[in-house]
CSV table of C-alpha atoms in Angstrom, one decimal:
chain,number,residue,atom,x,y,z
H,1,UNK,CA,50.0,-34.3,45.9
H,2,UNK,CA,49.6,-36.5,42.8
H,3,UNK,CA,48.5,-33.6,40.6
H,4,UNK,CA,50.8,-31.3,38.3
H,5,UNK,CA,49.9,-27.4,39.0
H,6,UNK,CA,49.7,-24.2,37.1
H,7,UNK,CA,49.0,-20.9,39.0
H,8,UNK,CA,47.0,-18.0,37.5
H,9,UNK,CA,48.3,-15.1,39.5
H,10,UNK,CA,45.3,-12.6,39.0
H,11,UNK,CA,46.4,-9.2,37.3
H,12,UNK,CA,42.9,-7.8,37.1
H,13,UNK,CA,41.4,-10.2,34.3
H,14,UNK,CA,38.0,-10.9,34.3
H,15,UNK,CA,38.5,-14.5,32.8
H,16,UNK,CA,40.2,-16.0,35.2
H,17,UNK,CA,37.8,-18.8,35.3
H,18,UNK,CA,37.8,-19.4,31.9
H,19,UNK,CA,41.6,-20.0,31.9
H,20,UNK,CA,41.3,-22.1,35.2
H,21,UNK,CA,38.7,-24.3,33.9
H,22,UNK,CA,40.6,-24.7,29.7
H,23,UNK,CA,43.6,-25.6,31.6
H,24,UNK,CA,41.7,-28.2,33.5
H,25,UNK,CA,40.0,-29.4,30.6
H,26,UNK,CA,43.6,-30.0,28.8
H,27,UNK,CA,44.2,-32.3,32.2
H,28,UNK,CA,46.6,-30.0,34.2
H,29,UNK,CA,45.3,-29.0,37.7
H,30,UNK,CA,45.4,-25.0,38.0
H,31,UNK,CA,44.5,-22.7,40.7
H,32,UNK,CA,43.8,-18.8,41.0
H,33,UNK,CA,45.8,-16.8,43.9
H,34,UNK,CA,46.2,-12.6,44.0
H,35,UNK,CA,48.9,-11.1,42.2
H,36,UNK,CA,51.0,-10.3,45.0
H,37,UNK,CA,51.8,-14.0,46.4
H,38,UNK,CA,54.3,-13.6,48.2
H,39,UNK,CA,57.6,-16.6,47.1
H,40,UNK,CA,57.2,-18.4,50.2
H,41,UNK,CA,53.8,-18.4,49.4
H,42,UNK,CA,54.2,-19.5,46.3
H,43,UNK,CA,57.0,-22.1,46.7
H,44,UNK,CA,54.8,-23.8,49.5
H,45,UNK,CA,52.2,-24.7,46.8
H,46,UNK,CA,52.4,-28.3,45.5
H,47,UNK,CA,53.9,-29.3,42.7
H,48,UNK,CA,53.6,-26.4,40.8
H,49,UNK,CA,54.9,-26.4,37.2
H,50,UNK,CA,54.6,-22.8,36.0
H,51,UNK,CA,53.1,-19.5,36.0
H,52,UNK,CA,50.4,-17.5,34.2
H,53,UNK,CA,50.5,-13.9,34.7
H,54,UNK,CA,46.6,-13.1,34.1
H,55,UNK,CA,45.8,-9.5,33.2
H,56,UNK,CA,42.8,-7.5,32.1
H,57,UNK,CA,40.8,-4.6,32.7
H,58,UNK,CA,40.7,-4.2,35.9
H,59,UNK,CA,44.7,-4.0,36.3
H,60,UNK,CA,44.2,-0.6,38.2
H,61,UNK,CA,43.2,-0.8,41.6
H,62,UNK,CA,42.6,2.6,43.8
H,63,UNK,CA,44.4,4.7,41.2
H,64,UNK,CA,47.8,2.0,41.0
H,65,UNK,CA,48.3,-0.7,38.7
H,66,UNK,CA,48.8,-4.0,40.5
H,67,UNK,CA,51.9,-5.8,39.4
H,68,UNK,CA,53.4,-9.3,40.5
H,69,UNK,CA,56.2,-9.5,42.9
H,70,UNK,CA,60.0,-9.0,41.3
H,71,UNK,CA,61.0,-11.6,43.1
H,72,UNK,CA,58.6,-14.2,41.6
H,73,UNK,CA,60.6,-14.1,38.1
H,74,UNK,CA,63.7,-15.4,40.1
H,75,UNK,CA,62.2,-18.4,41.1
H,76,UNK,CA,62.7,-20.4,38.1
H,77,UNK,CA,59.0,-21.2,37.0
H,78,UNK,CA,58.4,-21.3,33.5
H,79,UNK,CA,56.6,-17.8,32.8
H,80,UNK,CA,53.6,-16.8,30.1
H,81,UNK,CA,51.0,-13.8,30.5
H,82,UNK,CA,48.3,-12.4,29.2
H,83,UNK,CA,47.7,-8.7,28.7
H,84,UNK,CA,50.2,-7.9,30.8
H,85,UNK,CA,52.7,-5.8,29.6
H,86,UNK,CA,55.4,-5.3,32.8
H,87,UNK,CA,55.8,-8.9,32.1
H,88,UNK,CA,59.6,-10.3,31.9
H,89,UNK,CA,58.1,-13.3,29.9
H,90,UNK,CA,59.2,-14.4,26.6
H,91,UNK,CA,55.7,-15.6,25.7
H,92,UNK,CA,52.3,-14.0,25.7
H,93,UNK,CA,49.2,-15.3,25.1
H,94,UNK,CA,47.2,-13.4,22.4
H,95,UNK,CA,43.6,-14.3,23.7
H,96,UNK,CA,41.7,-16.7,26.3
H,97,UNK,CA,42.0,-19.8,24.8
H,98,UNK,CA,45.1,-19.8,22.6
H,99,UNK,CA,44.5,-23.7,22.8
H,100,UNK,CA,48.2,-24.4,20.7
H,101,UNK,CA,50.1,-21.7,22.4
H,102,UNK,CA,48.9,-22.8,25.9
H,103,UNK,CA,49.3,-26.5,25.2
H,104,UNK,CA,53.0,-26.1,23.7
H,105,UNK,CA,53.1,-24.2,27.4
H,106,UNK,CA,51.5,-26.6,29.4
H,107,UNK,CA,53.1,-29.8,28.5
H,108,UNK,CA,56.1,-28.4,26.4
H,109,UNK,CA,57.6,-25.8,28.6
H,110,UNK,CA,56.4,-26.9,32.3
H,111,UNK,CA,56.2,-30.4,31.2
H,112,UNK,CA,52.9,-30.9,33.5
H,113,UNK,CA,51.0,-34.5,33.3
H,114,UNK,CA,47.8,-34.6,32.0
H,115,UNK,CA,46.7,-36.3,35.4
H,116,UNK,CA,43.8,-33.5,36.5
H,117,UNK,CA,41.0,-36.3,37.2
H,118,UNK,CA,38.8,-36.6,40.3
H,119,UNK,CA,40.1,-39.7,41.5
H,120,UNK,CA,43.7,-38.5,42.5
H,121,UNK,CA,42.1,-35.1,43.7
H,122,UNK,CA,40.0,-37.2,46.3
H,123,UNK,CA,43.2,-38.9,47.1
H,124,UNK,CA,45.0,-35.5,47.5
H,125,UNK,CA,42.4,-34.4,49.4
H,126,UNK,CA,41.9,-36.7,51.6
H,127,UNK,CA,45.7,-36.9,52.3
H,128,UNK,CA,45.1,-33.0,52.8
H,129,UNK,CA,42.5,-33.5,55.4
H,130,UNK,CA,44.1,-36.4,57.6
H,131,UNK,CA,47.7,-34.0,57.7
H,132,UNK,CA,45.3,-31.2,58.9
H,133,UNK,CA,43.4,-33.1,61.5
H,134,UNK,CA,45.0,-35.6,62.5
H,135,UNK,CA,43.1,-37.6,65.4
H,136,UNK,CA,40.8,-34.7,66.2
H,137,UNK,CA,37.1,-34.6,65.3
H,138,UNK,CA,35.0,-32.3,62.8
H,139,UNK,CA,31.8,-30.6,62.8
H,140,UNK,CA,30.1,-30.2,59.6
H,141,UNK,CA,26.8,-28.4,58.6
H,142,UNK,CA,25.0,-30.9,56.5
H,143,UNK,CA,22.2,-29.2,54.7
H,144,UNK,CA,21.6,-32.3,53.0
H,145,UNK,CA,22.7,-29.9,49.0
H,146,UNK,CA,25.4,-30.8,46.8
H,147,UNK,CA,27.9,-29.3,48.4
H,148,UNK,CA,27.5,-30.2,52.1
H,149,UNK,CA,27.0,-33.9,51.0
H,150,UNK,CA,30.2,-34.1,49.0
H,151,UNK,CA,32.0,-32.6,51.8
H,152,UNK,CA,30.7,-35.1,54.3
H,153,UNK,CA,31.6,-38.2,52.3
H,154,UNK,CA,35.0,-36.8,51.6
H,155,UNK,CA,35.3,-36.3,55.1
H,156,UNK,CA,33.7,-39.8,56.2
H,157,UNK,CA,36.2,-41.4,54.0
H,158,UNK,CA,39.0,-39.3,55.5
H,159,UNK,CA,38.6,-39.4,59.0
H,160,UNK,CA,35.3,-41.8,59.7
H,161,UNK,CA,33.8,-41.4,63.0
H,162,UNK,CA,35.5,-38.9,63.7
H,163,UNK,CA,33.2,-36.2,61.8
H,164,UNK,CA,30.0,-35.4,63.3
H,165,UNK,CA,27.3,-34.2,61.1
H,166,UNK,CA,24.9,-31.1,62.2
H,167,UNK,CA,21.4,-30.7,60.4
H,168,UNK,CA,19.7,-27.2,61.8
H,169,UNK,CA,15.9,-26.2,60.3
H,170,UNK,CA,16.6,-22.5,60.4
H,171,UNK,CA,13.0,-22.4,59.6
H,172,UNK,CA,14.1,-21.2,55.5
H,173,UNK,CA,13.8,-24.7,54.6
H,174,UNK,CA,12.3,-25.7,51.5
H,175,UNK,CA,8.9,-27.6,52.1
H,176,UNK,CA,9.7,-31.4,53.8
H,177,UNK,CA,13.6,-30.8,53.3
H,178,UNK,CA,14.7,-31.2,56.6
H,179,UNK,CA,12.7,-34.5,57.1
H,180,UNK,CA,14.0,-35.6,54.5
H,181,UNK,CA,17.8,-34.8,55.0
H,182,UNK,CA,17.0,-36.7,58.4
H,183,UNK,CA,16.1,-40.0,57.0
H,184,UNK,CA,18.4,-40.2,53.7
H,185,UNK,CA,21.9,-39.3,56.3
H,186,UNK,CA,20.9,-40.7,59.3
H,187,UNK,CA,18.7,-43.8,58.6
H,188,UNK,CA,20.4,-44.5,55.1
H,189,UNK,CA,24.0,-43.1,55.2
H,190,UNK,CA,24.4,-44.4,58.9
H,191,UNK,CA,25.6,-40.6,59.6
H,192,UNK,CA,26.1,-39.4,63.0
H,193,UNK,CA,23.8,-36.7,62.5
H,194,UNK,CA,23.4,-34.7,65.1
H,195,UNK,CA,19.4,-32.1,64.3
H,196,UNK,CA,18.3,-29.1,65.8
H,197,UNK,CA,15.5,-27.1,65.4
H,198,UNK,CA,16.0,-23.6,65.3
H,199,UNK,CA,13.6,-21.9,63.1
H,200,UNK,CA,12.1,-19.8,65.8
H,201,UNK,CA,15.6,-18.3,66.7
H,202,UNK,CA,16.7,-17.7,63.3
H,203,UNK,CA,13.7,-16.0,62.1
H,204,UNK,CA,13.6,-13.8,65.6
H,205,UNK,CA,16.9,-12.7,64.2
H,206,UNK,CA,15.6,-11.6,61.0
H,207,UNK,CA,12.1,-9.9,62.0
H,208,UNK,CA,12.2,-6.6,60.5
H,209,UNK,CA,15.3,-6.8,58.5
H,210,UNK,CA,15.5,-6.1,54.8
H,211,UNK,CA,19.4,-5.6,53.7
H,212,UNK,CA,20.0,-8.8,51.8
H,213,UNK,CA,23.9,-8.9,53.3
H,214,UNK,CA,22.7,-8.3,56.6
H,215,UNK,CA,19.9,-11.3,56.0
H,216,UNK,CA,23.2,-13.0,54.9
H,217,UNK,CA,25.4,-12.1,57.6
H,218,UNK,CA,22.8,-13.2,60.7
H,219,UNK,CA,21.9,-16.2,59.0
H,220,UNK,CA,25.7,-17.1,58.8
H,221,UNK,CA,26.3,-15.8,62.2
H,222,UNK,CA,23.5,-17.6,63.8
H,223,UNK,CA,24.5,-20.7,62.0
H,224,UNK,CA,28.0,-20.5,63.9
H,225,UNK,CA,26.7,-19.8,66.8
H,226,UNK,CA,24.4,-23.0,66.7
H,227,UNK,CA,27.5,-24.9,65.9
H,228,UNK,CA,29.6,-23.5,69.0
H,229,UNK,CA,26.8,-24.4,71.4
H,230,UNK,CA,26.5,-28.2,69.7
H,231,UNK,CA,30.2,-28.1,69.9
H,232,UNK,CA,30.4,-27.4,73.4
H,233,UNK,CA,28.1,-30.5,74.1
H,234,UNK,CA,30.7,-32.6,72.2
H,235,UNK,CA,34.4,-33.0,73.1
H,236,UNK,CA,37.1,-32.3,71.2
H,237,UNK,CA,35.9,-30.5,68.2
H,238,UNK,CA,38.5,-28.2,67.0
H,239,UNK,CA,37.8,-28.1,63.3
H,240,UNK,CA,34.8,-26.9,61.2
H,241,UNK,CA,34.1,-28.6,57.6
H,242,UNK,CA,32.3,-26.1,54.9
H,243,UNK,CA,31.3,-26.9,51.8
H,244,UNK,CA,32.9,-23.5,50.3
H,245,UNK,CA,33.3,-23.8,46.3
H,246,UNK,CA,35.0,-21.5,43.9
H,247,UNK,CA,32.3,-19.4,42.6
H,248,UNK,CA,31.5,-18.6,46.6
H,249,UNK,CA,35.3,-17.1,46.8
H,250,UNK,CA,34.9,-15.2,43.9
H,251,UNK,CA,31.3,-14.0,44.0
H,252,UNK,CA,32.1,-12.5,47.5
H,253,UNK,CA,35.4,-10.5,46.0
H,254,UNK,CA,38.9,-10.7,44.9
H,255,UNK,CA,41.6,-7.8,45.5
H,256,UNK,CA,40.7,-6.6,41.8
H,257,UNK,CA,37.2,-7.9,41.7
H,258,UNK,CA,34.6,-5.9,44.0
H,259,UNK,CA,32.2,-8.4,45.6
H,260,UNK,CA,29.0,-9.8,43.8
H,261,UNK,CA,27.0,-11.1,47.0
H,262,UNK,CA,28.8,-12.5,50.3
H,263,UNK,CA,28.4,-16.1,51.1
H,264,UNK,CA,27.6,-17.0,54.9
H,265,UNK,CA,30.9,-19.8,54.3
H,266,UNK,CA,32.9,-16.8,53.1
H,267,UNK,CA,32.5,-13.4,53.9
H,268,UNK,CA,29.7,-13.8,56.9
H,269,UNK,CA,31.8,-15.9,59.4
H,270,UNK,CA,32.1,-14.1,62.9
H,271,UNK,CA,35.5,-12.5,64.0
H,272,UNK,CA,35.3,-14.8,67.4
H,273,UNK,CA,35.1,-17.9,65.0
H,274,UNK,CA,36.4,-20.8,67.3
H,275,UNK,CA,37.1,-23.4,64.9
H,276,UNK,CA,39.6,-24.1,62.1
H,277,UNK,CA,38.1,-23.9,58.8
H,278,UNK,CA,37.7,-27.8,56.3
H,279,UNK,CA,36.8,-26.7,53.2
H,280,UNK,CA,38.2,-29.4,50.6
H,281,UNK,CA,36.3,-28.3,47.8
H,282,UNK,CA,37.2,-24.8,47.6
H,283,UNK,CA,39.3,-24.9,44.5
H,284,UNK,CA,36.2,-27.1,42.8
H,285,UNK,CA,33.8,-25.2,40.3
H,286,UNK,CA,29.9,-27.0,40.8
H,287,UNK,CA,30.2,-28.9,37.8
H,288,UNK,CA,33.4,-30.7,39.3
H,289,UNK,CA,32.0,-30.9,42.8
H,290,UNK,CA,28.7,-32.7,41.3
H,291,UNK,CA,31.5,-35.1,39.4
H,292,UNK,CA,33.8,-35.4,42.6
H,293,UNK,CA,30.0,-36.9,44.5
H,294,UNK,CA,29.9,-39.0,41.7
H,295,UNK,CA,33.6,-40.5,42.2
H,296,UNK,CA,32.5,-41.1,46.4
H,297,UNK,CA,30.0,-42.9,45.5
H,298,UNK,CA,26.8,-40.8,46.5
H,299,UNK,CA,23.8,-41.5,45.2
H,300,UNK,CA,23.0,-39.7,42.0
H,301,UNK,CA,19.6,-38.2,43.0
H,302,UNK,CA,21.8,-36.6,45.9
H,303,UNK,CA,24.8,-35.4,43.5
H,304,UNK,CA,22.5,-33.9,41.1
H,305,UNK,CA,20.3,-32.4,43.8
H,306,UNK,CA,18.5,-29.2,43.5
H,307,UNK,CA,21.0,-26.3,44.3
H,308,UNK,CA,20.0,-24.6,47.5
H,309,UNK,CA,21.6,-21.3,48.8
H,310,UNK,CA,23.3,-21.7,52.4
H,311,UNK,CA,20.4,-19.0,53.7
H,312,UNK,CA,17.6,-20.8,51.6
H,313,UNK,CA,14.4,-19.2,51.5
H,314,UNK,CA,15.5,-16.2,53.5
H,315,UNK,CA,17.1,-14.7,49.9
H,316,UNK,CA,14.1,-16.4,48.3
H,317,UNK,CA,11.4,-14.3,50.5
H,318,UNK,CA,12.8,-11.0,49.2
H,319,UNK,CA,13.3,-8.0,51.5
H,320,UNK,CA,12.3,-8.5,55.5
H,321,UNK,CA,11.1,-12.2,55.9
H,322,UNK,CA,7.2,-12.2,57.2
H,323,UNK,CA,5.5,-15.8,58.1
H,324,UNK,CA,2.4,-15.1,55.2
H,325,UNK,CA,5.9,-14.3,52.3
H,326,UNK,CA,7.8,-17.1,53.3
H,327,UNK,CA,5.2,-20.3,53.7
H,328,UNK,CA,4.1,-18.7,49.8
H,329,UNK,CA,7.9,-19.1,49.0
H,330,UNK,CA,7.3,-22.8,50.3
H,331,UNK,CA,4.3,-23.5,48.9
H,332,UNK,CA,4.7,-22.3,45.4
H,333,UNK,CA,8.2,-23.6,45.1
H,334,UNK,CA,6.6,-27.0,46.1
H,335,UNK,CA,4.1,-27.1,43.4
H,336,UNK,CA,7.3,-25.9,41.4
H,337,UNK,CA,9.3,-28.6,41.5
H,338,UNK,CA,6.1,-31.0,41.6
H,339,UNK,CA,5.3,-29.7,37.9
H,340,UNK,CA,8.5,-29.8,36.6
H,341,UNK,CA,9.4,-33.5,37.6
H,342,UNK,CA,5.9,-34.3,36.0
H,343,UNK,CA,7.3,-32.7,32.8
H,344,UNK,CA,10.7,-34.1,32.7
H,345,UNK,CA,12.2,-30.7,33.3
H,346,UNK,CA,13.4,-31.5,36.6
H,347,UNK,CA,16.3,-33.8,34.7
H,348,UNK,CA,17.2,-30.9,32.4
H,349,UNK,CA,16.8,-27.5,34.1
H,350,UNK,CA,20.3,-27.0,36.6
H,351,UNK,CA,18.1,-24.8,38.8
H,352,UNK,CA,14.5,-24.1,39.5
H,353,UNK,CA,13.2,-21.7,42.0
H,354,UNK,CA,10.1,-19.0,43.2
H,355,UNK,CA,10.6,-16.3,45.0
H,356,UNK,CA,8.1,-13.4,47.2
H,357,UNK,CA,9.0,-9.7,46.4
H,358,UNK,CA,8.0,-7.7,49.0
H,359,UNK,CA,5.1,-5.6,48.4
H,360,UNK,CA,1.6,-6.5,46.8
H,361,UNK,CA,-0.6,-5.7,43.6
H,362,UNK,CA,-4.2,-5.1,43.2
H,363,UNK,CA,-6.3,-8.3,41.8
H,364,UNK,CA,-9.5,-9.6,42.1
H,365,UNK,CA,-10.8,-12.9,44.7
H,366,UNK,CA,-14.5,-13.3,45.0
H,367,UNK,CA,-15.5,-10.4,43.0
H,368,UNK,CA,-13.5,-8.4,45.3
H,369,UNK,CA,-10.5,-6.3,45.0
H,370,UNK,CA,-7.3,-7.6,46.8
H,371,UNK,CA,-3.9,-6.1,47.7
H,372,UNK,CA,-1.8,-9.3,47.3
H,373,UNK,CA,1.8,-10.9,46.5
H,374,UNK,CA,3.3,-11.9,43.2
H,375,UNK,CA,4.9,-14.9,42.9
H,376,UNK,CA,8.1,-15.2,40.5
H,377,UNK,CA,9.4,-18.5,39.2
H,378,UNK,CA,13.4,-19.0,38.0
H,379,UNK,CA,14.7,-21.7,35.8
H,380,UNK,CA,18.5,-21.4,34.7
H,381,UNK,CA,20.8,-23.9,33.0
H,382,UNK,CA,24.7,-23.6,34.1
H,383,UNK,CA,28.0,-25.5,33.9
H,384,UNK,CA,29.8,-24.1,36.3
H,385,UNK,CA,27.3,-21.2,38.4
H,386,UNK,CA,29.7,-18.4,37.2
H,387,UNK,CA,27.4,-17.5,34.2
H,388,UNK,CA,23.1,-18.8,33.5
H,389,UNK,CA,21.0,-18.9,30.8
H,390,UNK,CA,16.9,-18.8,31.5
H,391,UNK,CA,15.3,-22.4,30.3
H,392,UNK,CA,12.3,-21.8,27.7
H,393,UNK,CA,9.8,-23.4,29.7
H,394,UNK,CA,6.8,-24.8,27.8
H,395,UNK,CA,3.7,-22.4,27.7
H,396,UNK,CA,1.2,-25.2,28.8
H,397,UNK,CA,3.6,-26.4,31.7
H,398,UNK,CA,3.6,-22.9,33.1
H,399,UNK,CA,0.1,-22.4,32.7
H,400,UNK,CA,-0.5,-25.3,34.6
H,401,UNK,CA,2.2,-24.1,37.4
H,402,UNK,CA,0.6,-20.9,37.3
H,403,UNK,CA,-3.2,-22.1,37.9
H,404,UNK,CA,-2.1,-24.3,40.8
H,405,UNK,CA,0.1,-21.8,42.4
H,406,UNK,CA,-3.1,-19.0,41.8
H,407,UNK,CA,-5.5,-21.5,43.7
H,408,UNK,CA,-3.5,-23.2,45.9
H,409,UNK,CA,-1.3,-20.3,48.2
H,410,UNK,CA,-2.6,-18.1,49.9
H,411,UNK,CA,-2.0,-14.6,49.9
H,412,UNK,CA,-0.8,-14.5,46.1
H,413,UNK,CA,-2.5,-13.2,43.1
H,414,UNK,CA,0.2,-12.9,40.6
H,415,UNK,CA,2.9,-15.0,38.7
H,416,UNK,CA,5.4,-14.1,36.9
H,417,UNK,CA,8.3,-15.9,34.7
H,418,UNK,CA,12.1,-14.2,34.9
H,419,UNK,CA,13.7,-14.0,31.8
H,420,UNK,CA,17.0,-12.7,33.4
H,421,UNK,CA,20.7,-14.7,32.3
H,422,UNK,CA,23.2,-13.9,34.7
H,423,UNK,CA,25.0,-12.1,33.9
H,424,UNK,CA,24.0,-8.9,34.1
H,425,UNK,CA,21.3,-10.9,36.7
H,426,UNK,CA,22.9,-13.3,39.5
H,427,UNK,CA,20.9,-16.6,40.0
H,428,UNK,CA,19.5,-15.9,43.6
H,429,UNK,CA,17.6,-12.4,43.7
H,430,UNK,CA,19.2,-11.5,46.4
């Protein structure tokens, strides 16, 4: 590994993050693991200069407070912490950043190279992934977002023909999406894309259910599943490439963090999960994963893509998924995206979105009175998808959005703008 690295062992802070992504900023590669790493644990990490004991308010966990190992102060690692008071260190930081204090730390102390850069974690990775598969062959889901896209070129320059790419329509993709992931990968990227159209089996799945994790869960289950039976057609595939990020891990729960939302590529994969799990960009926050396209080469319309959850519309099409909710959800995020690339916004807004609640207000169609379904559009800006503010979309652009969605979906009546930051909101509904 060509990079320097600091480990945040997490003590029940709630800035984790923050520290991860100053200390990456400074240059030093750094990485987040629970506070009771075990030494062989922590001695099999690469190249790793020193310690940060990371503490905070939730230190107490089921009525004990969680404390690093003893044995970890005996391994000789330069150690600093913050609001931690068992510490043995002889340093503390006083607050997230202390941008002297950590530096003097960083480069002083552990004497870590500034040499954090995209380039050499490609190389790393890619090292990473040829040690780990060696001559066998991948599977990959390629949705055609960010995330899957990255992973596929990482894993094309790693390991060539030996990855083959699966598209499935689930049926919960966004209007013209999946034709479109056909022709850029296969007829553009020379892929070997391998498609399948399951929309009818995935929303068979879902009919009648409303729990947004158990939405989650069959959608990631079902996706499995569709990869075990195209595996089975194939020989040889042994491994299976995800394009899990940081904020997934962390969204779906640490040991002092209870879970925001579970992500199919984290929390929803089956027990009886056949394969062994690629996931090179699990340590990268989006900003950095958008970056890391941009250092393979991918086109920038792909890299800077519209984010798209792993279920899609399914946590889009709010509560238990019916045909009329969902081809609204299409529709009006359509006209959506349509308006906004008309008005620039599509270049400035991170994220953009509509979503179907389910249930209906009363309105009026042909001088009649109508029970129908409200439309609700989304627009955040983000660095990094751990925190969102709402865009201030012009009043004539959503006036405009607003008429055409009113006249031009069915089954709608109602529109309606969130003004939600996450937090206390998360970016998806559900």
């Amino acid at each position: 590994m060509k990079q320097d690295m600091i480990v945040i062992l997490d003590l029940g802070s709630t800035q984790n993050t923050v520290l991860a992504r100053e200390i990456r900023n400074l240059g030093v590669y750094s990485e987040i693991h629970p506070h009771d790493i075990t030494p062989r644990e922590l001695q099999a990490l690469p190249n790793v200069k020193g310690l940060i004991l990371n503490g905070g308010e939730n230190r107490v966990v089921e009525g004990r407070e969680v404390q690093v190992r003893e044995e970890i102060y005996a391994l000789g690692y330069p150690v600093i912490s913050v609001d931690y008071p068992q510490s043995k260190c002889s340093e503390q930081l006083s607050e997230l950043p202390d941008q002297e204090m950590l530096k003097r730390f960083l480069f002083d102390t552990c004497r870590a190279e500034a040499n954090w850069n995209m380039k050499n974690f490609i190389e790393d990775q890619v090292e990473l992934i040829r040690q780990q598969v060696g001559d066998r062959k991948v599977l990959l889901a390629l949705s055609g977002g960010v995330d899957s896209s990255v992973v596929a070129a990482m894993l094309i320059r790693a390991i060539g023909a030996q990855l083959t790419c699966v598209h499935v329509n689930h049926g919960l993709m966004r209007k013209n999406e999946s034709e479109s992931v056909v022709k850029v990968f296969r007829d553009q990227l020379h892929a070997n894309l391998v498609y399948v159209d399951a929309a009818e089996r995935f929303l068979g799945k879902l009919a009648g259910v409303a729990d947004p994790e158990q939405k989650r869960k069959i959608i990631g289950g079902e996706f499995i599943r569709v990869f075990e039976e195209e595996a089975r057609k194939l020989e040889g595939i042994d491994f299976l490439g995800q394009g899990t990020i940081y904020p997934d891990i962390i969204e779906s729960g640490t040991k002092t963090a209870k879970m925001v939302k579970s992500h199919h590529n984290v929390g929803g994969l089956p027990e009886d999960l056949k394969f062994e799990l690629v996931e090179p960009l699990k340590q990268l926050f989006k900003d950095e994963v958008r970056a890391c396209g941009v250092e393979l080469g991918l086109p920038h319309d792909m890299v800077y893509r519209q984010p798209f959850p792993g279920p899609g519309l399914g946590v889009r099409c709010l509560g238990a998924i019916t045909r009329d909710r969902l081809e609204a959800v299409r529709e009006s995020d359509a006209i959506l995206r349509e308006e906004f690339a008309k008005a620039g916004l599509d270049k400035k807004v991170w994220q953009y979105f509509t979503v179907v609640p389910d249930f209906k207000s009363v309105g009026m169609k042909n001088n009649a009175r109508v029970f129908e379904y409200m439309v609700i559009i989304r627009a955040i800006n983000t660095v990094d998808a751990m925190t969102a503010s709402v865009e201030k979309v012009d009043w004539d652009v959503l006036e405009r959005i607003t008429n055409r969605i009113l006249s031009e979906v069915e089954n709608v009546n109602r529109v309606c703008y969130d003004m939600s930051p996450k937090p206390p909101s998360t970016i998806e509904f559900e």
